[in-house]
Coordinates of C-alpha atoms in Angstrom, one line a residue:
M163 CA 0.0 0.0 0.0
I164 CA 2.8 2.4 0.9
L165 CA 4.7 1.6 -2.4
R166 CA 1.5 2.1 -4.3
S167 CA 1.1 5.5 -2.8
L168 CA 4.7 6.5 -3.4
L169 CA 4.3 5.5 -7.1
R170 CA 1.2 7.6 -7.4
A171 CA 2.8 10.6 -5.8
A172 CA 5.8 10.2 -8.1
T173 CA 3.4 10.0 -11.1
L174 CA 1.6 13.1 -10.0
T175 CA 4.9 15.0 -9.5
A176 CA 6.1 14.0 -12.9
T177 CA 2.7 15.1 -14.4
L178 CA 2.8 18.4 -12.7
L179 CA 6.5 18.9 -13.7
A180 CA 5.7 18.2 -17.3
A181 CA 2.8 20.6 -17.2
T182 CA 5.0 23.3 -15.6
V183 CA 7.6 22.9 -18.4
A184 CA 5.0 23.0 -21.1
A185 CA 3.5 26.2 -19.5
K186 CA 6.9 27.9 -19.5
A187 CA 7.5 26.9 -23.2
D188 CA 8.7 30.1 -25.0
A189 CA 7.9 30.6 -28.7
L190 CA 10.7 33.0 -29.3
D191 CA 13.2 30.4 -28.0
D192 CA 11.6 27.8 -30.2
I193 CA 11.9 30.0 -33.2
T194 CA 15.5 30.7 -32.5
K195 CA 16.3 27.2 -31.8
A196 CA 14.6 26.0 -35.1
G197 CA 16.3 28.6 -37.2
V198 CA 13.0 29.4 -39.0
I199 CA 9.8 31.4 -38.4
N200 CA 6.6 30.1 -39.9
V201 CA 4.4 33.1 -41.0
G202 CA 0.8 32.7 -42.1
V203 CA -0.2 34.9 -45.0
F204 CA -3.0 34.9 -47.5
A205 CA -2.1 34.0 -51.0
D206 CA -4.6 36.1 -52.8
F207 CA -4.7 39.5 -51.0
P208 CA -2.9 42.0 -53.2
P209 CA -1.1 44.2 -52.7
F210 CA -0.5 42.8 -49.2
S211 CA 0.3 39.3 -50.5
S212 CA -0.1 37.6 -54.0
V213 CA 1.6 34.9 -56.0
N214 CA 4.3 35.7 -58.5
P215 CA 4.5 33.8 -61.9
D216 CA 7.2 31.6 -60.2
M217 CA 4.8 30.8 -57.4
S218 CA 6.6 32.7 -54.9
L219 CA 4.8 35.3 -52.8
K220 CA 5.1 39.1 -53.0
G221 CA 3.5 42.0 -51.3
Y222 CA 3.5 44.4 -48.3
D223 CA 3.1 41.5 -45.8
I224 CA 5.9 39.6 -47.4
D225 CA 8.4 42.4 -47.2
V226 CA 7.5 43.0 -43.6
A227 CA 7.8 39.3 -42.7
Q228 CA 11.2 39.1 -44.4
I229 CA 12.5 42.1 -42.3
I230 CA 11.2 40.6 -39.1
A231 CA 12.9 37.2 -40.0
D232 CA 16.2 38.8 -40.8
G233 CA 16.1 40.8 -37.6
L234 CA 15.5 37.6 -35.7
K235 CA 18.4 36.0 -37.7
V236 CA 16.2 33.0 -38.9
K237 CA 14.9 31.8 -42.2
L238 CA 11.4 33.0 -43.3
N239 CA 9.0 30.2 -44.2
L240 CA 5.7 31.5 -45.6
V241 CA 2.6 29.5 -45.0
S242 CA -0.5 30.1 -47.1
V243 CA -3.7 30.4 -44.9
T244 CA -7.4 31.2 -45.5
G245 CA -9.8 33.3 -43.4
Q246 CA -11.3 30.1 -42.1
N247 CA -8.1 28.2 -41.1
R248 CA -5.7 30.9 -40.1
I249 CA -6.6 31.1 -36.3
P250 CA -6.5 27.2 -35.9
F251 CA -3.1 27.2 -37.7
L252 CA -1.9 29.6 -35.1
T253 CA -3.5 28.2 -32.0
E254 CA -2.3 24.7 -33.2
K255 CA 1.3 26.2 -33.7
R256 CA 1.4 25.3 -37.4
V257 CA 2.5 28.9 -37.8
D258 CA 4.3 31.2 -35.4
L259 CA 2.4 34.4 -36.3
L260 CA -0.1 35.7 -38.7
M261 CA 0.0 38.8 -40.9
S262 CA -3.0 41.0 -41.8
V263 CA -5.3 40.5 -38.9
G264 CA -7.8 43.1 -38.1
Y265 CA -8.6 43.9 -34.4
S266 CA -11.7 42.6 -32.9
A267 CA -12.6 42.1 -29.2
E268 CA -13.9 38.6 -29.9
R269 CA -10.8 37.6 -31.7
E270 CA -8.7 39.0 -29.0
K271 CA -10.1 36.3 -26.5
V272 CA -8.2 33.7 -28.6
V273 CA -5.0 35.5 -29.9
D274 CA -2.8 38.3 -28.9
Y275 CA -2.0 41.4 -31.0
V276 CA 1.3 43.1 -32.0
S277 CA 1.2 46.9 -32.8
A278 CA -0.4 47.7 -36.2
Y279 CA 2.0 47.6 -39.0
A280 CA -0.1 48.3 -42.2
P281 CA -3.1 50.6 -43.0
Y282 CA -6.3 49.1 -44.0
Y283 CA -9.2 51.3 -44.6
I284 CA -12.2 52.0 -46.8
A285 CA -11.9 55.1 -48.9
V286 CA -13.7 57.2 -51.5
I287 CA -11.6 57.5 -54.5
G288 CA -12.1 59.9 -57.3
P289 CA -10.2 62.0 -59.9
Q290 CA -8.1 64.8 -58.7
A291 CA -10.2 67.4 -60.5
L292 CA -13.5 66.5 -58.6
K293 CA -13.9 68.2 -55.4
V294 CA -14.8 65.8 -52.7
S295 CA -13.5 66.2 -49.0
G296 CA -16.3 64.6 -46.9
K297 CA -19.5 62.9 -46.9
D298 CA -21.6 66.0 -47.7
D299 CA -19.7 66.4 -51.0
L300 CA -21.1 62.9 -52.2
A301 CA -24.5 64.7 -52.6
D302 CA -25.6 64.3 -56.3
K303 CA -22.6 62.2 -57.1
S304 CA -22.6 58.8 -58.7
I305 CA -20.8 56.3 -56.6
A306 CA -19.7 52.8 -57.5
V307 CA -19.5 50.1 -54.6
N308 CA -19.4 46.4 -54.3
R309 CA -22.9 45.1 -53.4
G310 CA -23.4 43.8 -49.8
T311 CA -19.7 44.4 -48.6
L312 CA -18.5 46.3 -45.6
E313 CA -17.9 49.1 -48.2
D314 CA -21.5 49.1 -49.1
T315 CA -22.7 49.3 -45.5
S316 CA -20.2 51.9 -44.6
L317 CA -21.2 54.0 -47.4
T318 CA -25.0 53.5 -46.9
A319 CA -24.6 54.7 -43.4
V320 CA -23.3 58.2 -44.4
V321 CA -24.3 58.8 -48.0
P322 CA -26.7 61.8 -48.7
A323 CA -30.0 60.9 -50.1
S324 CA -29.4 62.6 -53.4
A325 CA -26.4 60.5 -54.3
D326 CA -26.6 57.9 -56.9
V327 CA -25.1 54.7 -55.4
R328 CA -24.5 52.1 -58.2
R329 CA -24.0 48.7 -56.6
F330 CA -22.0 46.0 -58.6
D331 CA -21.5 42.4 -57.9
N332 CA -17.7 42.4 -57.8
Y333 CA -14.6 44.7 -57.6
N334 CA -13.6 44.5 -61.1
S335 CA -17.1 45.9 -62.1
V336 CA -16.8 48.6 -59.6
I337 CA -13.2 49.6 -60.9
Q338 CA -14.5 49.4 -64.6
A339 CA -17.5 51.7 -63.8
F340 CA -15.2 54.3 -62.3
L341 CA -12.6 54.1 -65.0
S342 CA -15.1 54.2 -67.8
G343 CA -17.0 57.2 -66.3
Q344 CA -20.1 55.4 -65.3
A345 CA -19.6 56.6 -61.8
Q346 CA -17.7 59.7 -60.7
V347 CA -16.2 58.1 -57.5
M348 CA -15.8 54.5 -56.1
V349 CA -15.7 53.2 -52.6
V350 CA -13.1 50.4 -52.0
G351 CA -10.6 49.3 -49.5
N352 CA -7.1 50.6 -49.9
D353 CA -6.0 47.2 -51.2
V354 CA -8.2 47.6 -54.2
G355 CA -7.7 51.3 -54.4
S356 CA -3.9 51.1 -54.8
Q357 CA -4.2 49.1 -57.9
V358 CA -6.2 51.8 -59.6
L359 CA -3.9 54.5 -58.3
A360 CA -0.9 52.6 -59.8
K361 CA -2.4 51.9 -63.1
R362 CA -4.3 55.0 -64.1
V363 CA -2.0 57.8 -63.6
D364 CA -3.7 59.6 -66.5
L365 CA -6.8 60.1 -64.4
K366 CA -4.9 61.2 -61.4
P367 CA -7.2 59.2 -59.1
E368 CA -6.8 60.0 -55.4
Q369 CA -8.1 59.1 -52.1
K370 CA -10.7 61.7 -51.0
F371 CA -11.5 60.6 -47.5
Q372 CA -11.9 57.5 -45.3
L373 CA -15.1 55.9 -44.3
L374 CA -13.7 53.3 -41.9
S375 CA -10.3 52.3 -40.6
S376 CA -9.2 49.0 -39.4
P377 CA -5.4 48.6 -39.5
D378 CA -3.6 45.3 -39.8
H379 CA -1.8 43.7 -36.9
I380 CA 0.4 40.8 -36.5
A381 CA -1.4 38.1 -34.4
I382 CA 0.4 35.6 -32.0
N383 CA -0.6 33.1 -29.5
K384 CA -1.5 34.2 -25.9
N385 CA 1.0 34.2 -23.2
E386 CA 4.1 34.9 -25.3
P387 CA 5.5 38.1 -23.8
R388 CA 9.0 37.7 -25.2
L389 CA 7.8 37.1 -28.9
K390 CA 5.3 40.0 -28.6
Q391 CA 8.1 42.4 -27.2
A392 CA 10.4 41.3 -30.1
L393 CA 7.7 41.9 -32.7
N394 CA 6.6 45.2 -31.2
D395 CA 10.2 46.4 -31.2
A396 CA 10.6 45.3 -34.9
V397 CA 7.5 47.3 -35.8
A398 CA 8.7 50.3 -33.9
K399 CA 12.0 50.2 -35.7
L400 CA 10.4 49.8 -39.1
L401 CA 8.4 53.0 -38.3
A402 CA 11.4 54.9 -36.9
D403 CA 13.8 54.1 -39.8
G404 CA 11.3 54.8 -42.5
K405 CA 11.2 51.3 -43.9
L406 CA 7.4 51.0 -43.4
N407 CA 6.9 54.2 -45.4
E408 CA 9.0 52.8 -48.2
I409 CA 6.9 49.6 -48.2
S410 CA 3.7 51.6 -48.2
V411 CA 4.8 53.7 -51.3
K412 CA 6.0 50.6 -53.0
W413 CA 2.8 48.5 -52.6
L414 CA 0.0 51.0 -51.7
Q415 CA 1.2 53.8 -53.8
K416 CA 0.9 56.2 -50.8
P417 CA 3.2 57.5 -48.0
L418 CA 2.3 55.9 -44.7
D419 CA 0.4 58.1 -42.4
P420 CA 0.9 56.9 -38.8
K421 CA -2.7 57.9 -38.0
D422 CA -3.8 55.0 -40.2
L423 CA -2.3 52.6 -37.8
K424 CA -4.6 53.5 -35.0
D425 CA -7.7 51.3 -34.5

């Protein structure tokens, strides 16, 4: 009986010790030891990330991820994720961090957030010659928007009654309506807008004003203070040395405004 009790106590002690060691596992140490950081990114989210003809990935997120990997002196391994599987990929530790995660209180119950590193917002875009500086200036204007999207609901909440809102079923149709003159302005996210700003210099399209801002954060697992601090330091350095501004100009066709990194 005494021997059995001792064995049970030893087993319990071993179990508690293993649990304690697991609880103290440190993601930053794991990354450094492995010599690689696994970063979850979308494969179809231009200009933040998209596929090159050689099947490699390019974009704003990719440039930032590479700088982070270089700073940690480890190899960057990009892992394609979807909106549905990316949080499970993180919590199951199939990736060490996720790029392009917008803040939500519900999501924060599951993951931890690093400082915002990229602007994401919904904007009204129009030709330079057209005077539009706020929602009241949309009166009597024709506006192209993607039906049923966050852009649509954000516009509907503020648009004057006299505006002619023209809803389309996809972003390509919204862009074509704007470029062909069917609509004087369009309402899109800055990811879509940057493509128009880059391609139609002749129209001199510009962002008139924002309807909603939800900057992109890096997401990591809970209870990883050292990794969070290292990533926050990396983002702060990118801001201070102008690298984030260079990346914004390169991929978003617009200098980075620090105000766009505030939730």
